[in-house]
C-alpha cells in the first residue's frame, strides 16, 4: 500500500529514486511523484498514472536536479488518483514535502484547524495535513517539529520528510507501516521495502513504531518520541539483486512460479535436520500442546487459503478444533479466544493491517500467537510470540505464488510436528511425511513438464466469461486459490465451489461450454467428486480435470472419457497435494492473463501489501 523511497548522498537523486520506485510499484501504482532539493528550493514532480508517466513528465520539464529527495508510488485511499492527490505533498509556503504510506484518521479535524489558520490545501488527501502541520509547528528545530506533528496525528503511517531550510537531512518516522533505512557509504536511503535499495546497499536498519530517524548523507540518528537517542543494530540482508530482477522472464509472476521448488526446499530444509523436524527458535512442549483447546488461523487473501489447508490438516492429524478466519472479520467479531488458544497468523508481507490488528487482539485476549511470515523483521513477525519464517525470498508480483507455497510448507511442518508430539500420528506416518516433504520440491518441478500443455489449453479458453473451480476437501481449498488467481490477474469472473455444494447454488450458472476446473487428488473422495463432475457435464460444461497420476491410473470411473481435458500431476500424499495441484492453476491464470493482454504483475486496483483497513 504505497511505496516510499528517499535518498541523500553525493549522486543525483532523481534516477536513484525512480529506480527505487520501480521496485516498489507493486505496493501501489495509480500515481507517483518526487521531491528533490535542488540546492536552493524543493522541486516537486508528480503525476497520475504509472511511473513511466512520471518519467515522461520529468523528461519534458528538464528533470529535477539535486542530491537529496523523496519519492512515492501511490495506492489511493483518500482522494482519487490525480496529479493533485499524488505525493509528495507540500506545505503552503513549500517549506516541507512529505511522502506517506498509511491513513491519518483524524485528518479532517486537523485540516479544518489548519484552514482556519490560513493554510491552503491543494489535495483531497489525508497526507497533506502532515506537510501543513509541519509548517504550522515549524520552529527551526526539525526533530522538535516532527515530534509535535506525530503527537497530533492518529492512525498509521510511514513517512518521509524533506525540509527546505534543512536540506542536509531527510526525516523518517513510522507507526504500523514498514520503513527501512539503507546505510551506504556517504549515502543513505529510506524505503518501504529492501528490494528498492538492495542494488545499492545490504546494510539496513528497520525503524520501529514511534521512532524518528534523522538521516544525513554520512550519519543516521534515531530518536524516540521523547527525543532520546535510540541505539539500533545494523542488519545485513542476504537477498541478492536477482531477487528484485526478472532475470529473463517476461513477468515476475512466472519467475516466482518457477522459483517454487526452491522456496519450498529452503522453507522445509530450514526445519528438517537428520530426518527430524525441529524448531530452534520456539518450543511447543507436549504439556503446552495438550492444553491447547482451539487453534485459530487468521490471514487475508491467499494466506487465508493456506489457513484453510491448516484447518483440514490440524483437525485430521492433530485432532484439535481449528477455526480459520479472515483477519478483517476476526478483528471485529467476538471470538472465544483465551489463554489456551493458539492463534496462528499467516502473512507474506508481515504488514497486512487487518492481520496485524488480529494479532494484537489475540494477544489482548491472552492467546499465544505464532506467525508464519516471509519478511523478516516485519511488524507481525516482531509482535507475535513465535515466528516461523518462510524462505520464499522477496516476492514482487502482486499475485502471490511462491510465498503461498512456502506458507503451505510451514503448515505441513507445524501440523506434523504437533501431531507427533502428542502421538496423534504414528512414528511410521511421521517418517513417511518427512520423506514426502523432502521430495516435495522435485514433485513441484515435475509439474512444470506440462507448462506447454497449459499454455495451449489457455489459447482456447482465454476468452471465457465465467470459470468455476470445484473440488472436495483440500481440492476445494486449492480451488479457492485457483479461482482467486484467475480473477486477480485475468479479470475473468471465477468462483470456487465445494464440489458437493455446487448443486445447492452455482449449478444454476452452468450452461453449454461453461469451463469447469475440477481438482481431484484426495483418493478417498474420487467417487464423490466424479458424481459432481458428471452433474456439470450433464448440463453442458467443459471440464478440465487436474488429477494425480495415481488416481487416473486406477480410473474406475472412466475419468478420461468423462472429462474434456486432463492435466496430470505427479503422485503425492493427500495431505500435501495442494503444493502440486496449485501449480497448474497458477500457470493457467498466468497464460490466460497473458493472452488477454493483462498487466500480470500489477493487476488493476490491487496492491501487494495492504497496510490499510
Ligand atoms: C493482498 C495481496 C494478496 C495477499 C494478501 C495478504 O491482498 O494481493 O496476494 O494474499 O494481501 O497479504 P499478506 O502479505 O498478509 O500475505
Short mmCIF file of C-alpha atoms in Angstrom, two decimals, residues 232-463:
data_model
loop_
_atom_site.label_atom_id
_atom_site.label_comp_id
_atom_site.label_asym_id
_atom_site.label_seq_id
_atom_site.Cartn_x
_atom_site.Cartn_y
_atom_site.Cartn_z
CA UNK A 232 19.93 0.36 16.68
CA UNK A 233 21.73 -2.58 15.23
CA UNK A 234 22.61 -2.60 11.53
CA UNK A 235 21.41 -5.81 9.89
CA UNK A 236 22.88 -7.25 6.72
CA UNK A 237 20.26 -8.67 4.38
CA UNK A 238 21.10 -11.82 2.48
CA UNK A 239 18.93 -11.11 -0.57
CA UNK A 240 20.71 -10.67 -3.85
CA UNK A 241 19.89 -8.32 -6.67
CA UNK A 242 18.43 -11.14 -8.79
CA UNK A 243 15.54 -11.39 -6.33
CA UNK A 244 14.37 -7.99 -7.45
CA UNK A 245 15.00 -8.55 -11.18
CA UNK A 246 13.07 -10.56 -13.74
CA UNK A 247 16.21 -12.42 -14.86
CA UNK A 248 14.96 -13.07 -18.38
CA UNK A 249 11.38 -13.90 -17.51
CA UNK A 250 8.64 -11.75 -19.03
CA UNK A 251 6.97 -11.33 -15.67
CA UNK A 252 7.84 -11.62 -12.01
CA UNK A 253 4.84 -13.90 -11.61
CA UNK A 254 6.24 -16.51 -14.00
CA UNK A 255 9.68 -16.22 -12.43
CA UNK A 256 8.18 -16.69 -8.97
CA UNK A 257 6.07 -19.68 -10.09
CA UNK A 258 9.28 -21.28 -11.36
CA UNK A 259 11.06 -20.44 -8.11
CA UNK A 260 8.60 -22.50 -6.09
CA UNK A 261 10.72 -25.65 -5.81
CA UNK A 262 13.47 -23.54 -4.27
CA UNK A 263 11.12 -21.61 -1.98
CA UNK A 264 9.67 -24.91 -0.78
CA UNK A 265 13.06 -26.55 -0.39
CA UNK A 266 14.51 -23.62 1.54
CA UNK A 267 11.49 -23.49 3.83
CA UNK A 268 11.45 -27.21 4.50
CA UNK A 269 15.22 -27.51 4.91
CA UNK A 270 15.18 -24.72 7.47
CA UNK A 271 13.23 -27.03 9.78
CA UNK A 272 14.43 -30.55 8.96
CA UNK A 273 17.69 -31.91 10.26
CA UNK A 274 18.62 -35.58 10.01
CA UNK A 275 15.08 -36.53 9.09
CA UNK A 276 13.57 -34.81 12.11
CA UNK A 277 11.52 -31.64 12.30
CA UNK A 278 12.98 -29.21 14.75
CA UNK A 279 12.19 -25.68 15.81
CA UNK A 280 15.10 -24.00 17.48
CA UNK A 281 13.51 -20.59 17.91
CA UNK A 282 10.39 -21.66 19.77
CA UNK A 283 9.34 -24.53 21.89
CA UNK A 284 5.93 -26.11 21.84
CA UNK A 285 6.19 -28.60 24.67
CA UNK A 286 3.96 -31.64 24.95
CA UNK A 287 2.36 -30.08 28.04
CA UNK A 288 1.60 -26.88 26.16
CA UNK A 289 0.22 -28.69 23.11
CA UNK A 290 -2.04 -30.80 25.33
CA UNK A 291 -3.52 -27.66 26.84
CA UNK A 292 -4.49 -26.09 23.53
CA UNK A 293 -8.27 -26.00 23.38
CA UNK A 294 -8.53 -24.49 19.95
CA UNK A 295 -6.37 -23.23 17.12
CA UNK A 296 -7.34 -20.09 15.26
CA UNK A 297 -5.71 -19.44 11.91
CA UNK A 298 -6.08 -15.88 10.73
CA UNK A 299 -4.98 -14.27 7.49
CA UNK A 300 -6.09 -12.40 4.35
CA UNK A 301 -6.22 -13.29 0.66
CA UNK A 302 -4.14 -16.24 -0.43
CA UNK A 303 -2.65 -16.57 3.04
CA UNK A 304 -6.21 -17.18 4.25
CA UNK A 305 -6.45 -20.05 1.78
CA UNK A 306 -3.31 -21.52 3.32
CA UNK A 307 -5.06 -21.18 6.66
CA UNK A 308 -7.87 -23.30 5.27
CA UNK A 309 -5.37 -26.03 4.42
CA UNK A 310 -4.22 -25.69 8.02
CA UNK A 311 -7.74 -26.31 9.29
CA UNK A 312 -8.08 -29.55 7.34
CA UNK A 313 -4.62 -30.76 8.34
CA UNK A 314 -4.57 -29.84 12.02
CA UNK A 315 -8.01 -31.37 12.50
CA UNK A 316 -7.05 -34.51 10.59
CA UNK A 317 -3.64 -35.04 12.16
CA UNK A 318 -3.54 -33.10 15.42
CA UNK A 319 -7.17 -33.76 16.37
CA UNK A 320 -7.85 -30.32 17.81
CA UNK A 321 -10.60 -27.98 16.64
CA UNK A 322 -9.48 -25.26 14.27
CA UNK A 323 -11.20 -22.09 13.22
CA UNK A 324 -9.92 -20.30 10.18
CA UNK A 325 -10.78 -16.67 9.90
CA UNK A 326 -10.42 -13.73 7.57
CA UNK A 327 -8.48 -11.16 9.57
CA UNK A 328 -10.82 -8.28 8.77
CA UNK A 329 -13.72 -10.31 10.18
CA UNK A 330 -11.90 -11.68 13.19
CA UNK A 331 -10.91 -8.25 14.42
CA UNK A 332 -14.50 -7.04 14.62
CA UNK A 333 -16.27 -10.10 15.95
CA UNK A 334 -16.28 -11.66 19.40
CA UNK A 335 -14.20 -14.80 19.06
CA UNK A 336 -13.94 -17.10 22.04
CA UNK A 337 -10.19 -16.85 22.44
CA UNK A 338 -8.41 -17.44 25.73
CA UNK A 339 -5.03 -18.36 27.14
CA UNK A 340 -5.40 -21.92 25.92
CA UNK A 341 -5.97 -20.83 22.34
CA UNK A 342 -3.15 -20.86 19.87
CA UNK A 343 -3.55 -18.17 17.23
CA UNK A 344 -1.60 -18.66 14.01
CA UNK A 345 -1.29 -15.60 11.78
CA UNK A 346 -0.17 -16.08 8.19
CA UNK A 347 1.22 -13.21 6.15
CA UNK A 348 3.75 -12.91 3.36
CA UNK A 349 4.50 -9.24 3.99
CA UNK A 350 4.04 -9.33 7.75
CA UNK A 351 2.48 -5.88 7.41
CA UNK A 352 -1.14 -6.54 6.43
CA UNK A 353 -3.13 -4.13 8.60
CA UNK A 354 -6.01 -6.49 9.35
CA UNK A 355 -3.75 -9.42 10.20
CA UNK A 356 -1.65 -7.19 12.44
CA UNK A 357 -4.80 -5.98 14.21
CA UNK A 358 -5.98 -9.59 14.63
CA UNK A 359 -2.61 -10.46 16.17
CA UNK A 360 -2.88 -7.61 18.66
CA UNK A 361 -6.44 -8.55 19.54
CA UNK A 362 -5.45 -12.18 20.10
CA UNK A 363 -2.65 -11.13 22.41
CA UNK A 364 -5.02 -8.91 24.36
CA UNK A 365 -7.34 -11.86 24.77
CA UNK A 366 -4.46 -13.84 26.26
CA UNK A 367 -3.73 -16.27 23.43
CA UNK A 368 -0.30 -17.42 22.43
CA UNK A 369 0.47 -16.17 18.94
CA UNK A 370 2.57 -17.78 16.26
CA UNK A 371 3.10 -16.07 12.94
CA UNK A 372 4.10 -17.53 9.61
CA UNK A 373 5.77 -14.63 7.86
CA UNK A 374 8.04 -14.20 4.86
CA UNK A 375 9.50 -10.77 5.56
CA UNK A 376 12.00 -10.88 8.40
CA UNK A 377 11.66 -8.03 10.86
CA UNK A 378 8.15 -7.11 9.69
CA UNK A 379 5.57 -5.89 12.21
CA UNK A 380 3.70 -9.19 12.51
CA UNK A 381 6.96 -11.13 12.89
CA UNK A 382 8.18 -8.72 15.54
CA UNK A 383 4.99 -8.60 17.59
CA UNK A 384 3.99 -12.24 17.67
CA UNK A 385 5.19 -14.55 20.43
CA UNK A 386 6.77 -17.00 17.99
CA UNK A 387 7.65 -16.73 14.32
CA UNK A 388 8.06 -19.26 11.58
CA UNK A 389 9.93 -17.51 8.78
CA UNK A 390 9.13 -18.90 5.38
CA UNK A 391 12.05 -18.81 2.97
CA UNK A 392 10.37 -17.75 -0.24
CA UNK A 393 12.67 -14.76 -0.73
CA UNK A 394 11.29 -11.46 -1.97
CA UNK A 395 8.06 -11.77 -3.90
CA UNK A 396 7.37 -8.93 -6.32
CA UNK A 397 4.33 -9.93 -8.39
CA UNK A 398 1.14 -8.76 -6.71
CA UNK A 399 -0.46 -12.18 -7.12
CA UNK A 400 1.37 -14.43 -4.69
CA UNK A 401 2.68 -17.82 -5.78
CA UNK A 402 5.94 -18.85 -4.16
CA UNK A 403 5.10 -17.25 -0.81
CA UNK A 404 1.80 -19.18 -0.81
CA UNK A 405 3.73 -22.41 -1.48
CA UNK A 406 6.22 -21.68 1.27
CA UNK A 407 3.35 -20.96 3.69
CA UNK A 408 1.83 -24.34 2.85
CA UNK A 409 5.11 -25.97 3.90
CA UNK A 410 5.04 -24.11 7.20
CA UNK A 411 1.57 -25.51 7.84
CA UNK A 412 2.63 -29.06 6.96
CA UNK A 413 5.68 -28.84 9.21
CA UNK A 414 3.73 -27.48 12.16
CA UNK A 415 0.87 -29.94 11.79
CA UNK A 416 3.23 -32.92 11.54
CA UNK A 417 5.42 -31.71 14.39
CA UNK A 418 2.49 -31.02 16.74
CA UNK A 419 0.84 -34.32 15.88
CA UNK A 420 3.94 -36.37 16.52
CA UNK A 421 4.48 -34.64 19.86
CA UNK A 422 1.02 -35.64 21.01
CA UNK A 423 1.27 -39.01 19.36
CA UNK A 424 -1.79 -38.39 17.22
CA UNK A 425 0.23 -39.71 14.28
CA UNK A 426 2.42 -42.79 14.47
CA UNK A 427 6.19 -42.72 14.07
CA UNK A 428 5.75 -44.58 10.79
CA UNK A 429 3.39 -41.91 9.48
CA UNK A 430 5.72 -39.20 10.72
CA UNK A 431 8.68 -40.72 8.85
CA UNK A 432 6.53 -41.08 5.76
CA UNK A 433 5.58 -37.40 5.90
CA UNK A 434 9.22 -36.35 6.31
CA UNK A 435 10.06 -38.28 3.16
CA UNK A 436 7.18 -36.67 1.30
CA UNK A 437 8.37 -33.24 2.45
CA UNK A 438 11.88 -33.89 1.21
CA UNK A 439 10.62 -34.93 -2.23
CA UNK A 440 8.14 -32.08 -2.49
CA UNK A 441 10.39 -29.63 -4.41
CA UNK A 442 11.11 -32.31 -7.01
CA UNK A 443 7.42 -33.06 -7.41
CA UNK A 444 6.61 -29.40 -7.91
CA UNK A 445 9.34 -29.22 -10.58
CA UNK A 446 7.71 -32.15 -12.38
CA UNK A 447 4.52 -30.15 -12.80
CA UNK A 448 6.47 -27.73 -15.00
CA UNK A 449 6.66 -30.53 -17.59
CA UNK A 450 3.04 -29.73 -18.53
CA UNK A 451 3.62 -25.97 -18.91
CA UNK A 452 3.29 -26.17 -22.69
CA UNK A 453 0.07 -28.14 -22.40
CA UNK A 454 -1.31 -25.49 -20.06
CA UNK A 455 -0.27 -22.72 -22.44
CA UNK A 456 -2.00 -24.44 -25.35
CA UNK A 457 -5.12 -25.02 -23.30
CA UNK A 458 -5.18 -21.33 -22.38
CA UNK A 459 -5.20 -20.37 -26.07
CA UNK A 460 -8.64 -21.95 -26.37
CA UNK A 461 -10.16 -20.57 -23.19
CA UNK A 462 -8.73 -17.12 -22.59
CA UNK A 463 -11.97 -15.50 -23.68
#
